CSV table of C-alpha atoms and ligand atoms in Angstrom, one decimal:
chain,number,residue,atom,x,y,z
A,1,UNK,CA,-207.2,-38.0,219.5
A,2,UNK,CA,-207.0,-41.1,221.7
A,3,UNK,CA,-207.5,-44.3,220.3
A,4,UNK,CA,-210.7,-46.2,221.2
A,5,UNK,CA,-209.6,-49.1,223.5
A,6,UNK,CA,-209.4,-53.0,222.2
A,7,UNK,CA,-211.3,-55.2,223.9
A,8,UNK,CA,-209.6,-58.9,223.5
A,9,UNK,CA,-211.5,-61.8,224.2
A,10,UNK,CA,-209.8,-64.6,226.4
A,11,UNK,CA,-206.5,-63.6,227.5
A,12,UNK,CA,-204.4,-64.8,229.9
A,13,UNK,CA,-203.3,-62.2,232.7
A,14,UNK,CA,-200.0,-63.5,233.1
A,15,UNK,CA,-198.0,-60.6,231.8
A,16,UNK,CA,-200.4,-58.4,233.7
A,17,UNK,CA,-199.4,-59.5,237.3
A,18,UNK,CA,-195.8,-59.9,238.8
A,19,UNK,CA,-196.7,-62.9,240.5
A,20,UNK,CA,-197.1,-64.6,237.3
A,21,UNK,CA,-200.2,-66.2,237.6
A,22,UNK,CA,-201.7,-67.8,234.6
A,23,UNK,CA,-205.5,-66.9,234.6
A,24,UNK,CA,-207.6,-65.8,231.5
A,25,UNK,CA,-209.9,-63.2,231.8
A,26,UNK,CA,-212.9,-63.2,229.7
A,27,UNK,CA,-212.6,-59.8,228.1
A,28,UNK,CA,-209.3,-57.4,228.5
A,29,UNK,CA,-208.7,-53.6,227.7
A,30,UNK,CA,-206.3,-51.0,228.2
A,31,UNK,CA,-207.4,-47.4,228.9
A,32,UNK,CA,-205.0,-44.3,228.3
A,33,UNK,CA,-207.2,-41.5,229.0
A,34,UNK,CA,-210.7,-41.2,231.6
A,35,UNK,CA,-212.7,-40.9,228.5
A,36,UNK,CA,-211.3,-43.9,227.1
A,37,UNK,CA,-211.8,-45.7,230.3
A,38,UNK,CA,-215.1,-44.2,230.4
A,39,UNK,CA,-216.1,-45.4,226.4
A,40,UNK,CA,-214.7,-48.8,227.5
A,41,UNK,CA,-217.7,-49.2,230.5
A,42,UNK,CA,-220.1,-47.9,228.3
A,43,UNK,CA,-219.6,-50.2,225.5
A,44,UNK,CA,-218.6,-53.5,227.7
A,45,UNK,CA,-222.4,-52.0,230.4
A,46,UNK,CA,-220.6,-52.4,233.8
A,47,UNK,CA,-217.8,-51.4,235.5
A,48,UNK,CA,-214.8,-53.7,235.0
A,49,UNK,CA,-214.4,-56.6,237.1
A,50,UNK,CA,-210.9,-56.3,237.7
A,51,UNK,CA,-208.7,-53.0,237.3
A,52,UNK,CA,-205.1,-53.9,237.3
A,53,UNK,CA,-201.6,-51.4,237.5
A,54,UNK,CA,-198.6,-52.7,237.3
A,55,UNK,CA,-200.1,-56.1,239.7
A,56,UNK,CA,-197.1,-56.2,241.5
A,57,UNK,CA,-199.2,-56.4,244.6
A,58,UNK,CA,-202.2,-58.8,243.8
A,59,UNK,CA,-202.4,-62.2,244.3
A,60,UNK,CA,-205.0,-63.6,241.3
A,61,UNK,CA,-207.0,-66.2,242.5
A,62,UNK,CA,-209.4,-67.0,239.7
A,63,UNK,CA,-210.3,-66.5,236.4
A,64,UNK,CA,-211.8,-63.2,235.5
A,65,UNK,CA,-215.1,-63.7,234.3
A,66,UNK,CA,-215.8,-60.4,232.7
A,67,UNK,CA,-213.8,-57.3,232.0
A,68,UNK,CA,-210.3,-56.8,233.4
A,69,UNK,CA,-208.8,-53.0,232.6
A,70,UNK,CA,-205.3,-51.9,232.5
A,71,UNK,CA,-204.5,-48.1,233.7
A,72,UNK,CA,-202.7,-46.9,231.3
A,73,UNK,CA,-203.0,-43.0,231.7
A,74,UNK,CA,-200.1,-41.0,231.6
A,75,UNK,CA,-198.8,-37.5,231.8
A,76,UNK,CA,-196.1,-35.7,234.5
A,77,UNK,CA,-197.2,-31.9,234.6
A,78,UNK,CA,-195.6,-29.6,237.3
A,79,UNK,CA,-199.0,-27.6,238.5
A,80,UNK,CA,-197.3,-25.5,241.1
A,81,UNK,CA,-195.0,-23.6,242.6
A,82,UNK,CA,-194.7,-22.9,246.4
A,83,UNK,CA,-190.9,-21.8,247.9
A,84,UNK,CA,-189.4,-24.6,247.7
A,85,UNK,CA,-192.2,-27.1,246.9
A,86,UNK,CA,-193.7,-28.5,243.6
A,87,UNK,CA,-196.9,-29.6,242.8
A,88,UNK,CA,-196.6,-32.4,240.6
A,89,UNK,CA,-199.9,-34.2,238.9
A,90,UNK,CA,-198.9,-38.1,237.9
A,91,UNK,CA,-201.4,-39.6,235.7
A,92,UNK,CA,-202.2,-43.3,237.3
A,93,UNK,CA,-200.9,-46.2,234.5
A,94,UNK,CA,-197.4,-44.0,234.9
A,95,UNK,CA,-194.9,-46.4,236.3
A,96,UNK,CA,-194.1,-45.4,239.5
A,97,UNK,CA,-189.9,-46.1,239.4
A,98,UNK,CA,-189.7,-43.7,236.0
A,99,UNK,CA,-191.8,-41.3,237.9
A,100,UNK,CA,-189.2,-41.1,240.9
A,101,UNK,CA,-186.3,-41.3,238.1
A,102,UNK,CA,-187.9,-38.4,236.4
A,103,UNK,CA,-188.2,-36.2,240.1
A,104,UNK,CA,-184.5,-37.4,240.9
A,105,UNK,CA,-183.8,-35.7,236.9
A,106,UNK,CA,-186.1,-32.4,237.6
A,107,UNK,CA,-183.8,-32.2,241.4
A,108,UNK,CA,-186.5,-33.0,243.0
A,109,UNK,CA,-186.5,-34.8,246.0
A,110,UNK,CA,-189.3,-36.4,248.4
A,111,UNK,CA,-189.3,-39.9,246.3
A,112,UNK,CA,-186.2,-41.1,246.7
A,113,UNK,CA,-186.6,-43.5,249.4
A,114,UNK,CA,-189.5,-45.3,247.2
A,115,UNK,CA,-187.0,-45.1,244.7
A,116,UNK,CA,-187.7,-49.5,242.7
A,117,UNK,CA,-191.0,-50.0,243.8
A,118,UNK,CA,-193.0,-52.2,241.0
A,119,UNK,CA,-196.2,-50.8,240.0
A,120,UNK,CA,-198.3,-47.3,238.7
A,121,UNK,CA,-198.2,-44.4,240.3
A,122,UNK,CA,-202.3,-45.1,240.7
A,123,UNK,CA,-201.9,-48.0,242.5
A,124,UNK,CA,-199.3,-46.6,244.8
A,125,UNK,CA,-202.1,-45.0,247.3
A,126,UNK,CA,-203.9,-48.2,247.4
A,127,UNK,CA,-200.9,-49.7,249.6
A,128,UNK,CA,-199.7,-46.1,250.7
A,129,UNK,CA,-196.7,-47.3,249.5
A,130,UNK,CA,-193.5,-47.3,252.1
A,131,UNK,CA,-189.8,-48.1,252.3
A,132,UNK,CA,-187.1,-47.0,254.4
A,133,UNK,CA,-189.0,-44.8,256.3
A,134,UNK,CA,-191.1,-43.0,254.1
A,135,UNK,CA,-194.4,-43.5,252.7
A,136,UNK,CA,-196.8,-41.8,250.1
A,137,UNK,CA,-198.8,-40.3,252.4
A,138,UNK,CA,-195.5,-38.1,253.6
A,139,UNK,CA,-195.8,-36.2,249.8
A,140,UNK,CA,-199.8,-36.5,249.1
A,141,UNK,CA,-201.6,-33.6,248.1
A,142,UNK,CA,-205.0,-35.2,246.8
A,143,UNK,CA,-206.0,-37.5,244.0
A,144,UNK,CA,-208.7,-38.1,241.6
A,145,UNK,CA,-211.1,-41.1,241.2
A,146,UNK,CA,-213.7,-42.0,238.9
A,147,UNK,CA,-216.2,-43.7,241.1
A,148,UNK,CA,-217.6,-46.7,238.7
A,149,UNK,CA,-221.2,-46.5,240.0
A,150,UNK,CA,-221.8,-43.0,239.8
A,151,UNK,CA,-219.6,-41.9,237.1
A,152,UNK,CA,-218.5,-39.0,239.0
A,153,UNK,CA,-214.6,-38.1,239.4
A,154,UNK,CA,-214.1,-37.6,242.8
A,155,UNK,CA,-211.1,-35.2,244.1
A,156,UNK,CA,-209.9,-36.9,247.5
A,157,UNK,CA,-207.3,-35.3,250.5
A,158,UNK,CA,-205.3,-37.6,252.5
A,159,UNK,CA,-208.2,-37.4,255.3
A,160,UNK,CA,-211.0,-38.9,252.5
A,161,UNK,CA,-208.2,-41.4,251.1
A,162,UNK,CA,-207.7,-43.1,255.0
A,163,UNK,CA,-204.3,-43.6,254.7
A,164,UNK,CA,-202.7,-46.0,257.3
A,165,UNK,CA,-199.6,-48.3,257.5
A,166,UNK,CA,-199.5,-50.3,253.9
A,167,UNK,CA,-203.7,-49.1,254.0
A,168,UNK,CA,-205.5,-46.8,252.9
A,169,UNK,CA,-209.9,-46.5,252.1
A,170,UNK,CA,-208.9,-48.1,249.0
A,171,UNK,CA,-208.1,-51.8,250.6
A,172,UNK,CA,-211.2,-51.4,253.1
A,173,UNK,CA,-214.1,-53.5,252.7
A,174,UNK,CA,-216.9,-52.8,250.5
A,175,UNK,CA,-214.7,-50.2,249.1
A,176,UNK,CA,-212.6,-52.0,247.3
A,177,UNK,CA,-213.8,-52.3,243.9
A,178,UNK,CA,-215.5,-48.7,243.9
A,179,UNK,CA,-212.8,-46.8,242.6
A,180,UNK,CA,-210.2,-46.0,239.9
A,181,UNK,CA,-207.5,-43.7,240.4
A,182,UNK,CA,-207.1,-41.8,237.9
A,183,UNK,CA,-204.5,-39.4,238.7
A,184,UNK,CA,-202.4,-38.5,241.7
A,185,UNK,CA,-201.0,-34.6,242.9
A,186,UNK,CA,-197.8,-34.8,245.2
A,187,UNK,CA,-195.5,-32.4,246.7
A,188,UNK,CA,-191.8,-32.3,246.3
A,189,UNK,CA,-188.9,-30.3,247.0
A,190,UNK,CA,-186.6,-28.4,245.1
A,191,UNK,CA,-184.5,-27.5,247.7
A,192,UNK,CA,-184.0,-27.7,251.7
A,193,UNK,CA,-184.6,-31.5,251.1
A,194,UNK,CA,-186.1,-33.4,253.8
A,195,UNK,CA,-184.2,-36.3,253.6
A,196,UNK,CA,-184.5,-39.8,255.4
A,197,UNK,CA,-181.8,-41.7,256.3
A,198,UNK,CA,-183.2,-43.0,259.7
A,199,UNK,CA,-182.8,-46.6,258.3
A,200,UNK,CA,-179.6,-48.3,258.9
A,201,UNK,CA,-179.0,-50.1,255.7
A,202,UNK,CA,-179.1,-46.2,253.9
A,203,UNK,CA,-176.5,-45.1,256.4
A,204,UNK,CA,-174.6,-48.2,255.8
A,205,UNK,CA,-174.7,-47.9,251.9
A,206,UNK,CA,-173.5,-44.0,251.8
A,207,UNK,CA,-170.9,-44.1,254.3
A,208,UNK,CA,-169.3,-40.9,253.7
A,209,UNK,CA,-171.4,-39.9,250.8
A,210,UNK,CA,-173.2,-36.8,251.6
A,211,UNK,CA,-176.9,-37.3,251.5
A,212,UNK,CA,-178.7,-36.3,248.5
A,213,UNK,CA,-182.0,-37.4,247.2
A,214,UNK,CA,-179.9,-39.2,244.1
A,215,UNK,CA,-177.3,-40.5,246.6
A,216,UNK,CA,-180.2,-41.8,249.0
A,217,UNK,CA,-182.2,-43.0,245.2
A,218,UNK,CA,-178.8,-45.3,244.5
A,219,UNK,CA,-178.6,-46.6,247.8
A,220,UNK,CA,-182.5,-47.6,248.2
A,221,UNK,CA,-181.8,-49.4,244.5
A,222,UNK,CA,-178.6,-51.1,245.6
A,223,UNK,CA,-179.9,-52.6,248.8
A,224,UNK,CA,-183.5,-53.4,247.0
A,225,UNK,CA,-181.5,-55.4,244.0
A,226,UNK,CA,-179.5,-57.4,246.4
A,227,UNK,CA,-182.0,-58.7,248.7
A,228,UNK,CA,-185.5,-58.8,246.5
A,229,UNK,CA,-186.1,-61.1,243.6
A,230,UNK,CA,-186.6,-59.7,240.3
A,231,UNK,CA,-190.2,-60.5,239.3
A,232,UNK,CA,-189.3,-61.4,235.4
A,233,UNK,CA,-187.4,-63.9,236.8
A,234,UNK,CA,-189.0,-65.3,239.8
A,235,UNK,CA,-192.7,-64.2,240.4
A,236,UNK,CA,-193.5,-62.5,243.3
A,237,UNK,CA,-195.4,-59.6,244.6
A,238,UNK,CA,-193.0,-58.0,247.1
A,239,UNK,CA,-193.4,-58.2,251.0
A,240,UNK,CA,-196.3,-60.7,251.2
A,241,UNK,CA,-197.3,-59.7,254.8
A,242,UNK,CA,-197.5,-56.5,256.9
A,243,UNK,CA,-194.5,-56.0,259.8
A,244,UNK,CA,-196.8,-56.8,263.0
A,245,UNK,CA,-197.8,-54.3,265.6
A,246,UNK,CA,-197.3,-55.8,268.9
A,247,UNK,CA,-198.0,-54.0,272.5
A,248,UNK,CA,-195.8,-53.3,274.6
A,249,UNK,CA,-196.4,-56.1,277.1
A,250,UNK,CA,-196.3,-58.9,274.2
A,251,UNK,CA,-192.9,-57.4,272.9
A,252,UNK,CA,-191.5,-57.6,276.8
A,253,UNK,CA,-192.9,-61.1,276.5
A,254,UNK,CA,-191.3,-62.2,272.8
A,255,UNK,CA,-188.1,-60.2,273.6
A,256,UNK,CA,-187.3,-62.3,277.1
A,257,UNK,CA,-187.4,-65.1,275.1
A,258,UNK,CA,-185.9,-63.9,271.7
A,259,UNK,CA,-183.4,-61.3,272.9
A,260,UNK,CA,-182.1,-60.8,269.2
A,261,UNK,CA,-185.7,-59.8,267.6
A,262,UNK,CA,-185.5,-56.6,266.2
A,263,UNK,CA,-188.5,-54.4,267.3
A,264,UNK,CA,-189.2,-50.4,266.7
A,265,UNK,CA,-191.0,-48.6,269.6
A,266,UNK,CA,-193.8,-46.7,268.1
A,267,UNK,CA,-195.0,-43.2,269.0
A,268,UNK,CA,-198.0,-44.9,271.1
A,269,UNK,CA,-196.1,-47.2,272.6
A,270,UNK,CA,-196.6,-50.3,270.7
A,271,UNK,CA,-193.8,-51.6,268.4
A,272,UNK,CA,-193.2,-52.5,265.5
A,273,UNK,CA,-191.8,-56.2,264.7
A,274,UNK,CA,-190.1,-56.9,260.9
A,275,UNK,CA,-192.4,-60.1,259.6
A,276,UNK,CA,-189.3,-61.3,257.9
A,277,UNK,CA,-187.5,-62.3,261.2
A,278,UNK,CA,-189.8,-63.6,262.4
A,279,UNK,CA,-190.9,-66.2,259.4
A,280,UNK,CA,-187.2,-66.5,259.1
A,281,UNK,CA,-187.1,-67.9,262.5
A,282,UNK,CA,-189.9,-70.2,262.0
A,283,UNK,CA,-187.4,-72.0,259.1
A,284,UNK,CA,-188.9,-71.0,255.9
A,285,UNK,CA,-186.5,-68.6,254.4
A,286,UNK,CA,-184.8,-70.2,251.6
A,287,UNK,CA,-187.4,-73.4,251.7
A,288,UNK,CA,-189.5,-74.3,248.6
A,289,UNK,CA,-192.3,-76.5,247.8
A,290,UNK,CA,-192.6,-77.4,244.1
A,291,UNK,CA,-192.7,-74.0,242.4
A,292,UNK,CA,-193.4,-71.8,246.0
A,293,UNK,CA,-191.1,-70.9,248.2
A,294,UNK,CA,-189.8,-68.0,250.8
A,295,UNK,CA,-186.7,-66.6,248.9
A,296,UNK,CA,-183.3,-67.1,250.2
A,297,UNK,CA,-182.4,-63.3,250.7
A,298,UNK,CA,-185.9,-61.7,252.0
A,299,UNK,CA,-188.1,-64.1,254.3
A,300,UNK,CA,-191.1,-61.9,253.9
A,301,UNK,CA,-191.1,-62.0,249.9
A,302,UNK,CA,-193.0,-65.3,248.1
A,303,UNK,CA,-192.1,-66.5,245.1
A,304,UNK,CA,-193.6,-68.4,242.8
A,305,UNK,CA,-191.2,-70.6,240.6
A,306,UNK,CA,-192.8,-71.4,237.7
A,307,UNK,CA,-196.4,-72.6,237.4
A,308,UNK,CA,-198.1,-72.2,240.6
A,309,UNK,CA,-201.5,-71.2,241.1
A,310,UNK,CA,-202.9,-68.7,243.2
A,311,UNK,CA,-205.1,-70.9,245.5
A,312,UNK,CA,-201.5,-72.6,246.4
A,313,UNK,CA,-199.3,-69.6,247.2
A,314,UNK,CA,-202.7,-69.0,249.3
A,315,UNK,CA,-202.8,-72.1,250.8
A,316,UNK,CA,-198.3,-71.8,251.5
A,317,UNK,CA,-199.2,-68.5,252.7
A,318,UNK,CA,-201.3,-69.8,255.5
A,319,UNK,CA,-198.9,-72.4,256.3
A,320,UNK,CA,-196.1,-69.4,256.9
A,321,UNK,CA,-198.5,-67.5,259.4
A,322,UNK,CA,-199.8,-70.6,260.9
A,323,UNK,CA,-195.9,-71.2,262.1
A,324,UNK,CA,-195.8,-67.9,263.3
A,325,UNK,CA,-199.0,-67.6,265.2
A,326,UNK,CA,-197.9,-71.2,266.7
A,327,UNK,CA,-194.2,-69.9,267.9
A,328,UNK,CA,-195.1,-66.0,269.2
A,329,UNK,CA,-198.4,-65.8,268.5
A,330,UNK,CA,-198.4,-62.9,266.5
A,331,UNK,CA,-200.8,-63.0,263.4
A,332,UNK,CA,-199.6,-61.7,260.5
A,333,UNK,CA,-201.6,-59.6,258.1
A,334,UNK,CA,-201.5,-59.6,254.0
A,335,UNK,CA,-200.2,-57.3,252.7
A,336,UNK,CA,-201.0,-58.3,249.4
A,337,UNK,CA,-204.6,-58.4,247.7
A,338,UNK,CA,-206.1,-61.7,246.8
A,339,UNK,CA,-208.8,-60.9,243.5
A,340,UNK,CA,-210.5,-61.3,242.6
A,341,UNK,CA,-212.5,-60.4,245.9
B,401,LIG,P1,-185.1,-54.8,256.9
B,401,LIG,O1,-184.0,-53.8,256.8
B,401,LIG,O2,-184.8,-56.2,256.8
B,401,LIG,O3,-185.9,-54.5,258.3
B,401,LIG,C1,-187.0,-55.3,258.6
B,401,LIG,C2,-188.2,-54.4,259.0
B,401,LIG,O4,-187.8,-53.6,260.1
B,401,LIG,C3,-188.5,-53.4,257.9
B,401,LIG,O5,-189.6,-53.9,257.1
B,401,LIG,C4,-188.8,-52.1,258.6
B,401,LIG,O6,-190.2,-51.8,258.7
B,401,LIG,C5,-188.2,-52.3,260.0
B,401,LIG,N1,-187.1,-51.3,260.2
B,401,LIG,C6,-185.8,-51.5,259.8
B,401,LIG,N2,-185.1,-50.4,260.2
B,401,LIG,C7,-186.0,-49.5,260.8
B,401,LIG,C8,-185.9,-48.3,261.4
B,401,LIG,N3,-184.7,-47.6,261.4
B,401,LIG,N4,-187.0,-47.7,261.9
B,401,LIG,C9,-188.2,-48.3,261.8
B,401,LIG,N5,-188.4,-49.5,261.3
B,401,LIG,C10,-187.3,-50.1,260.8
B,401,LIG,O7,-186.2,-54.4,255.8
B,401,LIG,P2,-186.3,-54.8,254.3
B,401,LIG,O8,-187.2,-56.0,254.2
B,401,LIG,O9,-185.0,-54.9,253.6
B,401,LIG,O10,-187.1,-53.6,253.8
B,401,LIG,C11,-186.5,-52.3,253.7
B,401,LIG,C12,-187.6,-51.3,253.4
B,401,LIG,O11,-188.2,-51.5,252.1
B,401,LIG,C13,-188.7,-51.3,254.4
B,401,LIG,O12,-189.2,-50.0,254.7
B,401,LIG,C14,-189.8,-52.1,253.8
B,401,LIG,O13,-191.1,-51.8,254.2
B,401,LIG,C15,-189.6,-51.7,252.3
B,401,LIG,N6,-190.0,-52.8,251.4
B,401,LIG,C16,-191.3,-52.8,251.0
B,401,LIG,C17,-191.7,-53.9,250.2
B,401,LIG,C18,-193.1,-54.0,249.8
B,401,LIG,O14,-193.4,-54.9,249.0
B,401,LIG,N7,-194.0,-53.2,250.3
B,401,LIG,C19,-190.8,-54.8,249.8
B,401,LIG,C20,-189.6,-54.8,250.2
B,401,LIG,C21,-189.1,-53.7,251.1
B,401,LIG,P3,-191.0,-51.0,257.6
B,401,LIG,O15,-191.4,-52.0,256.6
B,401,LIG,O16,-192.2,-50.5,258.4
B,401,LIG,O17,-190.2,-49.9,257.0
């Protein structure tokens, strides 16, 4: 039988985001099971005013005023068999790098590209989480959701959940805080692996190595741990923008007069422009002010030194994509959430 969830009064969120902001919130709970998340809104009278996963990609403005939750549900159950595919149900509060560590252990393959990403496996939809060329979306089956207003778990397909680059329904206005993800189905593979190594960092990395969803795992782990920050150490919430979609007639433009930037054509014809280079250019890798900064090996990632407060990584933020609009005028998009909303 599941414990009924602690509510503590006054605690700092600190621990609770990998930004490392220090705001309280008023009341704080963790939640293992739906029932227990369920119990907690019926003895606190509303839905919570802030749901956190891991936090690894929110940027906490504010105090919380009310209740902030913390999905905790767990589980890994294989649900079904298909050829060579699995069915794998992922309970949302699971972290999402022990969940591809436990595929790589099963054999299975499909995760191995997202292989270090911070965060639950809940929260991984949100984003539609992506690196190296592969994203959620590529292993979804459906999800489930307890919509706060209704009470009703809803079961939603890739179609309902909107899924786009780094976006999903889940980051859309108004929908935003109507949700909680409760638990998550994807496919893998047991065999005949579809394997990306379209990247050139993975090709790099295995040389020789035949691919293999563990070789391609090590690679995406090496390359990640030598040019991202470690949150324990320096706070930060991973890529802080979205890589820019450009047409094709403003990449002609930017490329005449930047012949290095690196740009990848997309299947409509726009492309694709890394965010990184681009701040890079504008002189802020590697620069700090007091405790924020752009870090030395990743342009695109913000970091937060010690002590800052979310209103001034905001406020640096703006500063990065003001330079940015100002030398190609390209606006760059966050790709992290500011809460609360
Ligand atoms: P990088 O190698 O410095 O390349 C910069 C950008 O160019 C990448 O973000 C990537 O876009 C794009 N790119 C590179 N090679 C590509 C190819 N062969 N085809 C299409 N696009 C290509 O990138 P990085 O910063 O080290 O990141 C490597 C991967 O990890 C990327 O997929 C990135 O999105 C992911 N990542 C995600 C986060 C996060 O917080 N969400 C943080 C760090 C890294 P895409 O981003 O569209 O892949």
């Amino acid at each position: 039988m599941t414990q009924p969830a602690l509510l503590l009064s006054n605690q700092s969120l600190q621990a609770y985001n990998t930004f490392g902001i220090d705001v309280n919130s008023a009341l704080l709970a963790e939640f293992q099971t739906v029932d227990g998340l369920r119990e907690l809104i019926h003895r606190y009278g509303n839905p919570p005013e802030l749901l956190l996963g891991g936090g690894s990609n929110v940027l906490l403005r504010a105090p919380i005023e009310g209740l902030t939750c913390i999905n905790r549900i767990g589980g890994i159950h294989i649900r079904e068999r298909q050829g060579d595919s699995v069915l794998v149900e992922v309970g949302g509060g699971v972290n999402w790098h022990q969940f591809v560590l436990w595929a790589l252990e099963q054999g299975f393959g499909g995760v191995e590209n997202l292989a270090l990403i911070p965060g639950t496996v809940g929260a991984a939809p949100v984003q539609n989480i992506g690196a190296y060329g592969v994203e959620l979306a590529d292993v979804f089956d459906h999800l489930e959701a307890l919509e706060w207003q209704t009470d009703i778990i809803h079961e939603m397909s890739a179609a309902d959940c909107r899924f786009g680059y780094r976006d999903s329904l889940f980051k859309q206005p108004g929908q935003q805080h109507r949700f909680c993800i409760t638990k998550v189905f994807l496919w893998l593979r047991q065999a005949n692996y579809h394997l990306n190594t379209s990247y050139g960092a993975i090709r790099q990395y295995l040389g020789t190595t035949p691919p293999s969803p563990t070789a391609i795992a090590r690679a995406v782990i090496a390359i990640r741990q030598s040019k991202l920050p470690d949150w324990r150490q320096f706070g930060n919430a991973g890529s802080f923008f979205k890589n820019p979609i450009v047409s094709a007639e403003q990449h002609d433009t930017l490329k005449a007069t930047d012949p290095a930037l690196p740009a990848y054509p997309q299947p409509d014809g726009t492309y694709k422009l890394a965010a990184g280079y681009l701040i890079d250019r504008c002189g802020w890798k590697g620069f700090r002010e007091g405790a924020i900064g752009c870090y030395a090996q990743q342009a695109l990632v913000i970091v937060n030194f010690g002590g800052a407060t979310g209103e001034s990584i905001l406020a640096f933020s703006h500063k990065v994509a003001a330079s940015v609009a100002d030398r190609y005028g390209v606006q760059l998009e966050r790709e992290v959430r500011i809460l609360p909303i």
